[in-house]
XYZ file of C-alpha atoms in Angstrom:
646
model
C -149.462 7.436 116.793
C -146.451 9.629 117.879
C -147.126 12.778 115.875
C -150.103 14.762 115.653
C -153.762 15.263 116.546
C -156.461 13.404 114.850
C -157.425 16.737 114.237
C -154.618 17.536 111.879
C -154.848 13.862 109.995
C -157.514 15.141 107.051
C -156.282 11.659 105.483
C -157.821 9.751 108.264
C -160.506 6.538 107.238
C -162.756 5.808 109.842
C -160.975 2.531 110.892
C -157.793 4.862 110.915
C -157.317 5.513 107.163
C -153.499 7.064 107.032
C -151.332 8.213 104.370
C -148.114 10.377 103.797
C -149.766 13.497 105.896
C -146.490 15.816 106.657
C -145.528 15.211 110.728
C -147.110 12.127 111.060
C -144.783 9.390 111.537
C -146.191 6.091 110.107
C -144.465 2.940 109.062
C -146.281 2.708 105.796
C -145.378 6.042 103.736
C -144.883 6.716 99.904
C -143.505 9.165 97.935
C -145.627 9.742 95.224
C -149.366 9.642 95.703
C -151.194 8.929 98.914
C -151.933 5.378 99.584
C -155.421 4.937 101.659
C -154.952 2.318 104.423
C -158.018 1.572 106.715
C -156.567 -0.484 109.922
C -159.080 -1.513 112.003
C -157.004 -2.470 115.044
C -157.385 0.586 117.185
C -161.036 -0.126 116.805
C -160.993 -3.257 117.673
C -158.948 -2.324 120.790
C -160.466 0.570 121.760
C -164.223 -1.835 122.535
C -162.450 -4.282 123.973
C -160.879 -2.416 126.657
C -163.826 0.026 127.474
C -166.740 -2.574 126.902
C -168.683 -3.550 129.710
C -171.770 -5.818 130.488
C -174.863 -4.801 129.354
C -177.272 -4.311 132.350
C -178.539 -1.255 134.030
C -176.297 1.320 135.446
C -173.471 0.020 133.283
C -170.707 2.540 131.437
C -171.213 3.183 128.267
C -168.619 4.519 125.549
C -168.455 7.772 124.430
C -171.166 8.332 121.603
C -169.616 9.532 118.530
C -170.166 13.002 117.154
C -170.071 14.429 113.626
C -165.908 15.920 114.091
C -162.566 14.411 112.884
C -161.560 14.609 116.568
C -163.996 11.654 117.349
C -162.219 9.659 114.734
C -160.256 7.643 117.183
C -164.251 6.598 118.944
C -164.678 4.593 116.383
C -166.442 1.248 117.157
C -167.084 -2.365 114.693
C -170.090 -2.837 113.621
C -170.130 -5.905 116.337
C -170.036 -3.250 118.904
C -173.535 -1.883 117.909
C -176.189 -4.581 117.250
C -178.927 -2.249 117.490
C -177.876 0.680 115.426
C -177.159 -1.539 111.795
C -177.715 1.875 110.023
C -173.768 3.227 111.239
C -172.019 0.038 109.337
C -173.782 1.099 105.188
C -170.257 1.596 103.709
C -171.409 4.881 101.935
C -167.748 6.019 100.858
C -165.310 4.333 98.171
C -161.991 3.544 99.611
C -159.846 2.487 96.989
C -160.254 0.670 93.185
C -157.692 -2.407 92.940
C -156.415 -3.357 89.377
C -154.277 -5.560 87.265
C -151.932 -5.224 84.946
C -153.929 -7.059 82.592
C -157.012 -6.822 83.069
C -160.176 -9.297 82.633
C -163.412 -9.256 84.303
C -163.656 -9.919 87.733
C -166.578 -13.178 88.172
C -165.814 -13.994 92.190
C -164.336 -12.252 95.059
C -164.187 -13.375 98.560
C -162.398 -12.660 102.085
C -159.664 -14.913 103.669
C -161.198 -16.193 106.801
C -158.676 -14.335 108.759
C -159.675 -10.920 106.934
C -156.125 -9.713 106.024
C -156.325 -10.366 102.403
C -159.359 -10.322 99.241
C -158.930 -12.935 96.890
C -160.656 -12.567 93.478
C -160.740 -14.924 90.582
C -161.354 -13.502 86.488
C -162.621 -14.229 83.561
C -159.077 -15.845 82.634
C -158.543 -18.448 85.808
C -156.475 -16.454 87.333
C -156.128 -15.312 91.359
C -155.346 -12.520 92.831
C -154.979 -10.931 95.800
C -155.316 -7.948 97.322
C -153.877 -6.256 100.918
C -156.649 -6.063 103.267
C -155.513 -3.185 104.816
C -153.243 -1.206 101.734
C -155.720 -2.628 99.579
C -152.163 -3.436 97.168
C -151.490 -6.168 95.104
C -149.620 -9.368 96.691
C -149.690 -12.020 94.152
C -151.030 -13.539 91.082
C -151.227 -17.331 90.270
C -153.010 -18.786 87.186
C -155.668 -21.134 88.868
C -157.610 -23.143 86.249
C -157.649 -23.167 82.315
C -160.797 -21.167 81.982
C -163.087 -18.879 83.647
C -163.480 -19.471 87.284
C -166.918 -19.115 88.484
C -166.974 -19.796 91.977
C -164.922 -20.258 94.789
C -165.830 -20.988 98.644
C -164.055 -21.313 101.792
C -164.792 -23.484 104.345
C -165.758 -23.112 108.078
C -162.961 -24.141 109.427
C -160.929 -21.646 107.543
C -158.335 -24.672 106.224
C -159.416 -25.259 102.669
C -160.652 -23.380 99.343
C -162.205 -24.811 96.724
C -162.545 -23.135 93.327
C -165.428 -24.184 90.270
C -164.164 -23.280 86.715
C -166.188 -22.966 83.425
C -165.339 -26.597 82.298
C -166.946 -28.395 85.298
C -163.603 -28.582 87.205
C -163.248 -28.100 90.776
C -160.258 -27.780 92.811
C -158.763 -28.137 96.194
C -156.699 -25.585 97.646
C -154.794 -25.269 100.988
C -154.684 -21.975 102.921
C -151.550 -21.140 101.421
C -153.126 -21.818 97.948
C -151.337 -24.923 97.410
C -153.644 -26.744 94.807
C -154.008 -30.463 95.847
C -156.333 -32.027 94.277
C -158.790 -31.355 90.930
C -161.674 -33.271 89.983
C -164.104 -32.781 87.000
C -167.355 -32.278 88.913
C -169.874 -32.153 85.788
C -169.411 -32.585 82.390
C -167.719 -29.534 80.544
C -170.804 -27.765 81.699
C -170.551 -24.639 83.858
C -170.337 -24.740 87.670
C -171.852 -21.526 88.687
C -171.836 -21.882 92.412
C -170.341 -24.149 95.515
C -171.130 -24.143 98.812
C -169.552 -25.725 101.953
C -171.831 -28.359 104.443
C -171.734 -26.837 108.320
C -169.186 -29.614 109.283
C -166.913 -29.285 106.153
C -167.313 -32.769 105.059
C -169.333 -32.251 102.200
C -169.740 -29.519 99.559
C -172.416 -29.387 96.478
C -172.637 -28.309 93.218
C -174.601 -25.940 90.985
C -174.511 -26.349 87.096
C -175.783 -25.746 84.268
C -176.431 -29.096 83.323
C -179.866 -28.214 85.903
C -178.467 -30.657 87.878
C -177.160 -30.253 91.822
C -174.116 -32.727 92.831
C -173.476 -33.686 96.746
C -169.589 -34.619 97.316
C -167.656 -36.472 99.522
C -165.051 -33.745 100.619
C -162.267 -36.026 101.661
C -162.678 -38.386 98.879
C -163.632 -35.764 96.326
C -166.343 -38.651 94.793
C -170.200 -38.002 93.921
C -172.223 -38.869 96.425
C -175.900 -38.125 94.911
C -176.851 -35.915 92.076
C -180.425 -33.602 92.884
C -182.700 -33.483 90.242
C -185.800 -31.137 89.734
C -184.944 -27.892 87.765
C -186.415 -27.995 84.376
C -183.421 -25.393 83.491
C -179.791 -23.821 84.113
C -178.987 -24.406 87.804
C -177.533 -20.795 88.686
C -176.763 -20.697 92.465
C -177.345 -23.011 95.627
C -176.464 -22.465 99.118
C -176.158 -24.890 102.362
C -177.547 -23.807 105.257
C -174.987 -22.251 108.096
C -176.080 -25.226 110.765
C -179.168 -27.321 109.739
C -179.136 -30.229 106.677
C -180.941 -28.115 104.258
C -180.273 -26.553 101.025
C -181.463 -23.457 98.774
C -181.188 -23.504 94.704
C -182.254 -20.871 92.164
C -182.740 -21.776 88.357
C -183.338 -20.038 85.010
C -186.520 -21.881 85.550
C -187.302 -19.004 87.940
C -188.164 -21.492 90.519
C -186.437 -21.634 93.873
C -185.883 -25.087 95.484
C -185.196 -26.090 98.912
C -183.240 -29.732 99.371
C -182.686 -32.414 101.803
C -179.042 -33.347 101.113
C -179.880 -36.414 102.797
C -182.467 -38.092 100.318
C -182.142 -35.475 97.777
C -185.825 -35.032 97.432
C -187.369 -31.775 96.720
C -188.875 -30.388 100.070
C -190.790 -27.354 98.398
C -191.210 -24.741 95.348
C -190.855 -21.610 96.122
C -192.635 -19.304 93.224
C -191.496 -15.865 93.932
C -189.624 -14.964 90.938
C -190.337 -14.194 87.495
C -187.203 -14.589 85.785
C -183.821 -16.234 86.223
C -183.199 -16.407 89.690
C -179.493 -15.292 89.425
C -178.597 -15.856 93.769
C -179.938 -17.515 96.848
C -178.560 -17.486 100.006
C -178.983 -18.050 103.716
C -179.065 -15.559 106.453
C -175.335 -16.254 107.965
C -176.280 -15.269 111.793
C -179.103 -16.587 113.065
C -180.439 -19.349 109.263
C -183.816 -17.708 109.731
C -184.475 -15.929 106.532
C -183.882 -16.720 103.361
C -182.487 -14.379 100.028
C -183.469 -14.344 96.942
C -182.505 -12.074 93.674
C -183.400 -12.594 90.107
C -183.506 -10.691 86.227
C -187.284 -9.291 87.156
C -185.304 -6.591 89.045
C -186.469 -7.697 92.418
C -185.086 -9.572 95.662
C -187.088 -11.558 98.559
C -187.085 -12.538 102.044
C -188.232 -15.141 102.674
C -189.069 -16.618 106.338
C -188.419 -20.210 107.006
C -190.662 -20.170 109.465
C -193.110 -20.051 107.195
C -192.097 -20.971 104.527
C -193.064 -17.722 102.374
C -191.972 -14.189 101.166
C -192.265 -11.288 104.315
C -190.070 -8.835 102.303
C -190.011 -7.015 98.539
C -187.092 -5.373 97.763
C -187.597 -2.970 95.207
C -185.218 -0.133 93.783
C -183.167 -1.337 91.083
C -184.273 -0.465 87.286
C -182.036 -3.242 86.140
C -181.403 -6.929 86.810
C -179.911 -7.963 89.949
C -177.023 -10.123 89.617
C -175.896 -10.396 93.285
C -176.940 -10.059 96.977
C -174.672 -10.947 100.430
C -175.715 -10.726 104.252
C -173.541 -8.403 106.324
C -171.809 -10.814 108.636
C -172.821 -8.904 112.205
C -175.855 -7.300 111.236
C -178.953 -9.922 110.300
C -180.332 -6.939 108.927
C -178.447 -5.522 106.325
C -178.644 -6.768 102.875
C -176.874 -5.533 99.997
C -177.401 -6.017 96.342
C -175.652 -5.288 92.856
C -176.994 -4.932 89.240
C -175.860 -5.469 85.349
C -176.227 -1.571 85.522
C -173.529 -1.213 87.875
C -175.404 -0.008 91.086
C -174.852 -1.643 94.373
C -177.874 -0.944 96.988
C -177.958 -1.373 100.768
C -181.199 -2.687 102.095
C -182.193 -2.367 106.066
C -185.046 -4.759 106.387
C -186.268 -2.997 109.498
C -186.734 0.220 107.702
C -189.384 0.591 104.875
C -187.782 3.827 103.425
C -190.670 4.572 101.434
C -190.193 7.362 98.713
C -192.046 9.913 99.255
C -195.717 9.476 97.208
C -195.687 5.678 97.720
C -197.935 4.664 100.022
C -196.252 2.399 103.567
C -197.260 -1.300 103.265
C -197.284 -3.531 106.203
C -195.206 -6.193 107.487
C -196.433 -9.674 108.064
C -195.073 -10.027 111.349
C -197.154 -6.930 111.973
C -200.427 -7.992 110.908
C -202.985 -9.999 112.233
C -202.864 -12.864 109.529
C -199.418 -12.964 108.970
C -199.903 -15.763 106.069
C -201.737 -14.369 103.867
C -200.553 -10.966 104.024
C -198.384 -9.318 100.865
C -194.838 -9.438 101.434
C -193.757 -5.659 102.605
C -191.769 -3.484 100.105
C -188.637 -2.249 101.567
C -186.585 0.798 99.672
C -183.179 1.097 99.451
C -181.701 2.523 102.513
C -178.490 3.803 100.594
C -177.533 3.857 96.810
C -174.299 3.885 94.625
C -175.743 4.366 91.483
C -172.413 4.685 89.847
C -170.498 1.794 91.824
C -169.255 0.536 88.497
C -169.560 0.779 85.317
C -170.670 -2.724 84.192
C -172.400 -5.489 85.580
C -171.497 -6.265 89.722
C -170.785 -10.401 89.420
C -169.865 -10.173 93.224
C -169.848 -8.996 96.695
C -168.400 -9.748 100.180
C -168.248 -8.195 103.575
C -164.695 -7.766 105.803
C -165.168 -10.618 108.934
C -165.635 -7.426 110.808
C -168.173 -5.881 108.557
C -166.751 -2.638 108.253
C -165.649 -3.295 104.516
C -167.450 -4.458 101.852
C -165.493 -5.206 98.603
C -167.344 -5.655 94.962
C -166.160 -7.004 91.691
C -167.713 -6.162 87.770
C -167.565 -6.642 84.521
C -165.378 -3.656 84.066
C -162.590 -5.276 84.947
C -162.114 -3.061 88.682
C -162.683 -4.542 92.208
C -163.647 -1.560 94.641
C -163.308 -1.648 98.352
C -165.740 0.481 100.287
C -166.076 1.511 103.529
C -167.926 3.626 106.742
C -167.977 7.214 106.190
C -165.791 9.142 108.756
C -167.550 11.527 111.307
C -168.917 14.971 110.018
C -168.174 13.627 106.307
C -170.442 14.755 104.000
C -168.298 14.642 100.620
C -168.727 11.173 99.966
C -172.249 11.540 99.146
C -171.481 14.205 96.248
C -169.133 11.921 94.448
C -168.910 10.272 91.074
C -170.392 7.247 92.724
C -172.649 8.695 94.001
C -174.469 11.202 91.229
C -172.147 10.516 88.271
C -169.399 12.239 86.556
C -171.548 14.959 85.262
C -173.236 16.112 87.791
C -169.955 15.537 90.570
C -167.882 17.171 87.692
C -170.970 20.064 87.549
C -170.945 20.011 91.601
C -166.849 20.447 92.206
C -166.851 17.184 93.549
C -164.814 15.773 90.579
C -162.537 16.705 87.950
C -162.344 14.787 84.777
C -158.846 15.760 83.747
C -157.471 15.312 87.762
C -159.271 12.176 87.669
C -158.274 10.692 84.820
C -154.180 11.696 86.199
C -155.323 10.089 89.610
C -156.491 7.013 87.607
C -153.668 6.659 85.270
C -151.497 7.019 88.668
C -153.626 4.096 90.611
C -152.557 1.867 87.699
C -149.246 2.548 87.302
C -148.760 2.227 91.421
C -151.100 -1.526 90.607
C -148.172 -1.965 88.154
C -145.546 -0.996 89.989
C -146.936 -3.443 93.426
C -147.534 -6.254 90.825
C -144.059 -5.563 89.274
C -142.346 -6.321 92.972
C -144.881 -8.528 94.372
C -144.001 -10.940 91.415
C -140.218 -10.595 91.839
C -140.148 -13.646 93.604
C -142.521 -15.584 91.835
C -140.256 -15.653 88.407
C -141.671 -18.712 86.374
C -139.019 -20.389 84.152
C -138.682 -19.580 80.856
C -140.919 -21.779 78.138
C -138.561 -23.690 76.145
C -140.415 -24.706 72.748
C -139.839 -28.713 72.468
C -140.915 -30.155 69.157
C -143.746 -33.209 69.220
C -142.306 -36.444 70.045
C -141.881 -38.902 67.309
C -143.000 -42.516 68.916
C -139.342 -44.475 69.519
C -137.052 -41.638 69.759
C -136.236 -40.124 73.090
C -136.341 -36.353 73.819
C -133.587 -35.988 77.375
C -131.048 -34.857 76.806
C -128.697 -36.748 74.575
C -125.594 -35.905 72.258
C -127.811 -34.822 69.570
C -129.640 -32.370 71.840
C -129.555 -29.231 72.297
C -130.151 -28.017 75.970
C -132.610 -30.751 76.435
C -133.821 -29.894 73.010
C -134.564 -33.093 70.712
C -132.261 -31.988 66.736
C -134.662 -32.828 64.211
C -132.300 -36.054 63.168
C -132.533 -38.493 65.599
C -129.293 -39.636 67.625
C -127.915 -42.974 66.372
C -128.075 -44.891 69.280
C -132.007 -44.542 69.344
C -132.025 -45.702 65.749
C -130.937 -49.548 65.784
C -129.822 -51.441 62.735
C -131.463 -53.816 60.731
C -130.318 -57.168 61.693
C -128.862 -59.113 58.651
C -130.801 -62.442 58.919
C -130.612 -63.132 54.965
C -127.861 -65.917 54.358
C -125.478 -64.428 51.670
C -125.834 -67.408 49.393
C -129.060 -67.596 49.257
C -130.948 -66.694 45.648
C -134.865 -65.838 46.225
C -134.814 -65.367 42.382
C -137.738 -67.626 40.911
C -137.880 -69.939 44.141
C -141.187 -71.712 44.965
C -142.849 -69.984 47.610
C -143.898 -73.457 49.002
C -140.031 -74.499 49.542
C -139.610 -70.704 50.700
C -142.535 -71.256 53.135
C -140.619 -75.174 54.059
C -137.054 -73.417 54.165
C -138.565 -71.018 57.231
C -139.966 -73.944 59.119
C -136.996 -76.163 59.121
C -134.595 -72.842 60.288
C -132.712 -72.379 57.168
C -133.891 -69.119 56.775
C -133.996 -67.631 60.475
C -137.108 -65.714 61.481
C -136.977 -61.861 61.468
C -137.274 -60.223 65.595
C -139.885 -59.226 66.782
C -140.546 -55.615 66.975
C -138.920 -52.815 69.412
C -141.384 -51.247 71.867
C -142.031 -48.147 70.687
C -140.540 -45.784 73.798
C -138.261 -43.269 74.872
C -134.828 -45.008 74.012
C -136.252 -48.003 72.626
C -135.461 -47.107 68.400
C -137.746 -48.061 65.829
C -139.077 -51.683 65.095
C -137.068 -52.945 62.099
C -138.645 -53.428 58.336
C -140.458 -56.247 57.298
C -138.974 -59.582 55.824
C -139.908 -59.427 51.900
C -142.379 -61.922 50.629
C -141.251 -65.200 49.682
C -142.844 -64.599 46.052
C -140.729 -61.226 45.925
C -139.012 -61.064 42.765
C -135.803 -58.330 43.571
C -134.880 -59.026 39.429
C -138.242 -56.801 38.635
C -137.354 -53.678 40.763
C -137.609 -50.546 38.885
C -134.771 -48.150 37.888
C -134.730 -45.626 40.817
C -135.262 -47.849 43.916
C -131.696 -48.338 44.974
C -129.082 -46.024 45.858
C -126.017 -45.012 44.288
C -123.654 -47.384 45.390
C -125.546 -49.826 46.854
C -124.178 -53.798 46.703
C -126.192 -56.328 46.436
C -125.328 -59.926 48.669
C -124.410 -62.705 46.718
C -126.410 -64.326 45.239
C -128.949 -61.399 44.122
C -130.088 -61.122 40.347
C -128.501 -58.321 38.860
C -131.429 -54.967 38.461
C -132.546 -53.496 35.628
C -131.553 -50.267 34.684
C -129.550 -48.470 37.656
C -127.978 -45.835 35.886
C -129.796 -43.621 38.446
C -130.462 -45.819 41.396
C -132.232 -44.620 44.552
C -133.161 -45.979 47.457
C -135.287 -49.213 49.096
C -138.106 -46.829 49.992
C -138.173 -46.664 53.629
C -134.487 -47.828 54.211
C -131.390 -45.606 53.789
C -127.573 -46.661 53.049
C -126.905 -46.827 56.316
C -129.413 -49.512 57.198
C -131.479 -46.752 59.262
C -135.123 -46.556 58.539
C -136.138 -43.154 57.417
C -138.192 -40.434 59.146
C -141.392 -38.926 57.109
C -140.798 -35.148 57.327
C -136.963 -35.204 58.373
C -135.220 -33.543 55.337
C -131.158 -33.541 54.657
C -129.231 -32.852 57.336
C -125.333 -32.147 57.428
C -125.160 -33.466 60.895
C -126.702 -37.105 60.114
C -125.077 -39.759 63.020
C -123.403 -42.349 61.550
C -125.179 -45.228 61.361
C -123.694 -49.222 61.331
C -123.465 -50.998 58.033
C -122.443 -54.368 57.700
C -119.632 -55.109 55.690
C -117.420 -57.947 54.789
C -114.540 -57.700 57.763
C -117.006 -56.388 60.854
C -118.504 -53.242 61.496
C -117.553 -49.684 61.252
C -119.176 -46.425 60.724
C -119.800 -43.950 58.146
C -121.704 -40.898 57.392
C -125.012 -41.812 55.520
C -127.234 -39.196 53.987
C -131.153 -39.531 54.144
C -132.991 -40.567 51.343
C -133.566 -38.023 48.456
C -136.801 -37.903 46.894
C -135.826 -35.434 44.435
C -133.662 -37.443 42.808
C -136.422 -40.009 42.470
C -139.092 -37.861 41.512
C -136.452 -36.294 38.822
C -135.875 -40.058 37.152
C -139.955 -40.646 37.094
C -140.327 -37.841 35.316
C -137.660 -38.514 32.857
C -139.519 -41.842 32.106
C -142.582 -39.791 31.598
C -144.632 -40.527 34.891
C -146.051 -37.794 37.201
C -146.293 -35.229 34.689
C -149.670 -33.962 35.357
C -150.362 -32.047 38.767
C -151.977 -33.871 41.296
């Protein structure tokens, strides 16, 4: 900072939240609209060069007081185990949207914190500036929906589930290596990573849990024991044990080892819609369900110690702040995202104080205590919340919904008190009724987000310009479709080129008359070589032509062919019984003049290849037209056939 007193920065985020204030000279500045930007380094740099051991007589930091001056005093949430209450991100930061838009099922942090990835309704990714909170890229994932996607500890590898059972491998640089099809066109609705990486499992809605081999990407054993819809699991952050919620309401707890159920857990009276392990310290266990409830439980003993009450709607997702083992926050189908202390009852006022079970003198048979939300945003969104996840740091908590919107919040700065009036807050309504909000200004300021979302998604995908879809017609089994003389810019005509059309061979003798012969001596003629045998058929490939027709039968009389079979012109070899009545002659159905067997579908076409036609002297080309069926259909119905409709 070169310019100007945190005094005079009204812009300023907690973590350093800058935009285009007049005299301050930052590198990031735009000219239309004030882009929020929460950087978190001076925090970070500010503890690290004034912490010091914690024993007696040590120096402490400054403590922070309720002025924009004390901005810069800022600590992470790491910096204050004990006081979990100063990292509730009570203030909305920013709302991050696409161009098109779909609902947003999974979002989740790089490992390295400088970037959100979330995956929609449509298999796309996306993802988002840390920092800007912009757009950076797009990519279209997987054919459907993804459902869930998980990194792994050692921050190399991401792999994504997908509506259709498919999982995939990604690299850090979202290079997709490898896909398998994990279940059965059935749902995957969560994935979670073993504590050395080498394993991952499998939730479904098959009710079914699958163990695999990471490297290999092959089953390894399949977990049975949910009577229903297998809707989350989790693997614990260092021990061989694993969590899984059903529609059965029952929550499970696995040894990936044998895959036998260790124990039941019967907390829950409806769906159990998330599960997951404390990430700190693997002591407690949460749970969140449809009966608009979520529970601790303590592995330790193996029961509920906490009763999280508040919503008036299902809950649809929970996640453990990453620094404090006390925070837990929650979202609902209504919208609402809570924040939980477990330390801290918050009782409303008029509801009587229940006791903890670490607190009592029989701590296994005493009710689990209720704990009240310690902050609300009724109003987060205005659909369902499918997802949340905390910053590395904790100082950012990001949430995607139904409405199509992921939402970045954050700390509130010191002396702030606006952020609790706001439409997230108490509504529209009543922030409209307050002065907190104006519809009209907000619906500008929102039409003005998306067309800046545009506008970053517009650049960001300058580079990323996929070549234009050039329509190629089926392939017809024989004919090549590279590019070829009768091509059009790689584009197959619809006539075939000639020289993936071969001839007929001629393997009739010319002399030879099949009119009335025996079929015996025709049958004798074949063995002895008179007649030579017909070749074999052409593989069917690209390049490879068509196989030729078949030899007649030996009984074939040609001096019964009807009027209409041959074509105009057509000579007969010597030795061939003159037809009856070809006034109007067609053609041998199947074969054209030029030899060239026809194509079902392929009509008339002024730029037919010549094809080769044996004649007396040798070969030589000429132009031969397909077979019309008109002209057939015509003469039938001159001689009175296929006069009726069919």
């Amino acid at each position: 900072m070169t310019k100007g007193s945190p005094a005079n920065l009204p812009f300023l985020d907690r973590e350093f939240q800058v935009g285009s204030v007049p005299g301050y000279d930052s590198g990031f500045r735009r000219t239309t609209g004030r882009r929020p930007v929460t950087d978190y380094g001076s925090s970070m740099v500010q503890w690290m060069r004034n912490r010091q051991p914690r024993y007696r007589g040590g120096v402490r930091l400054e403590m922070e007081r309720p002025g924009p001056t004390y901005i810069v005093d800022i600590l992470p949430p790491a910096a204050k185990p004990n006081a979990p209450a100063d990292a509730l991100p009570t203030r909305h930061l920013h709302s991050s949207l696409n161009k098109v838009k779909h609902p947003i099922n999974v979002i989740q942090w790089t490992p390295d914190g400088r970037r959100l990835l979330t995956g929609n309704s449509a298999g796309e990714f996306t993802l988002w500036n840390g920092m800007g909170f912009n757009f950076e890229t797009i990519m279209q994932a997987h054919d459907s929906a993804i459902r869930a996607a998980v990194f792994s500890h050692n921050e190399d590898w991401l792999i994504s589930a997908d509506h259709t059972g498919v999982v995939q491998y990604w690299q850090i640089n979202f290079n997709c290596v490898k896909a398998i099809q994990a279940h059965d066109e059935t749902p995957i609705r969560d994935l979670a990573f073993s504590p050395g990486d080498t394993k991952f499992v499998t939730a479904s809605d098959d009710s079914i849990l699958k163990i695999f081999d990471f490297a290999e990407g092959v089953e390894e054993s399949i977990l049975k024991g949910h009577n229903w819809d297998a809707k989350t699991v989790d693997w614990h952050p260092t021990k061989g044990l694993l969590v899984s919620g059903s529609k059965d309401h029952k929550v499970k707890l696995w040894d990936p080892r044998t895959g036998q159920c260790l124990t039941t857990l019967h907390g829950h009276k409806n769906t159990v819609s998330k599960t997951s392990f404390e990430p700190t310290r693997g002591q407690l266990l949460a749970t969140c369900a449809r009966d608009q409830t979520a529970r601790i439980f303590d592995l330790r003993m193996m029961r509920d110690v906490c009763l999280l009450r508040g919503h008036q709607k299902d809950i649809s997702t929970l996640t453990w702040h990453p620094k404090h083992a006390s925070i837990l926050s929650t979202g609902s189908v209504d919208g609402s995202i809570f924040h939980y202390l477990l330390d801290e009852p918050n009782t409303p006022a008029g509801t009587a104080t229940t006791l903890s079970p670490y607190d009592s003198a029989d701590p296994y048979n005493t009710p689990a205590q209720t704990i009240w939300p310690a902050h609300r945003l009724q109003y987060a969104h205005d659909f369902a919340v499918w997802s949340l996840a905390w910053h590395p740091l904790g100082h950012i908590m990001a949430s995607g919904s139904n409405d199509r919107v992921t939402r970045f919040w954050s700390r509130a700065r010191p002396g702030e008190s606006d952020c609790f009036k706001d439409r997230y807050h108490i509504g529209e309504a009543a922030a409209e009724a307050q002065g907190t909000w104006d519809r009209r200004s907000g619906r500008k300021m929102l039409l003005a987000e998306e067309e800046q979302e545009m506008e970053d998604e517009a650049e960001g995908l300058v580079d990323q310009k996929m070549p234009a879809k050039t329509p190629i017609l089926p392939g017809i089994p024989g004919l090549g479709q590279g590019a070829n003389p009768g091509s059009t810019n790689g584009v197959p005509k619809r006539v075939p080129p000639p020289y993936s059309v071969p001839s007929p061979p001629q393997f009739l003798p010319g002399s030879l008359n099949l009119s009335g012969m025996d079929p015996d001596q025709f049958q004798a003629m074949l063995r002895s070589g008179q007649i030579p045998l017909p070749p074999p058929p052409m593989a069917a490939g690209p390049g490879q032509g068509l196989p030729p027709p078949p030899l007649p039968p030996g009984n074939f009389d040609f001096s019964k062919m009807s009027q209409g079979m041959l074509h105009h012109g057509f000579q007969l070899p010597q030795g061939f019984p003159p037809l009856s009545g070809t006034t109007n002659p067609g053609v041998i159905p199947g074969i054209n003049a030029g030899g060239v067997p026809s194509i079902p579908g392929l009509g008339n076409d002024n730029n037919i290849t010549p094809a080769l036609v044996s004649t007396g002297g040798g070969s030589v080309r000429r132009r031969a037209p397909l077979p019309s069926q008109q002209e057939s259909l015509l003469e039938e119905q001159r001689r009175g056939k296929y006069r009726s409709a069919r």
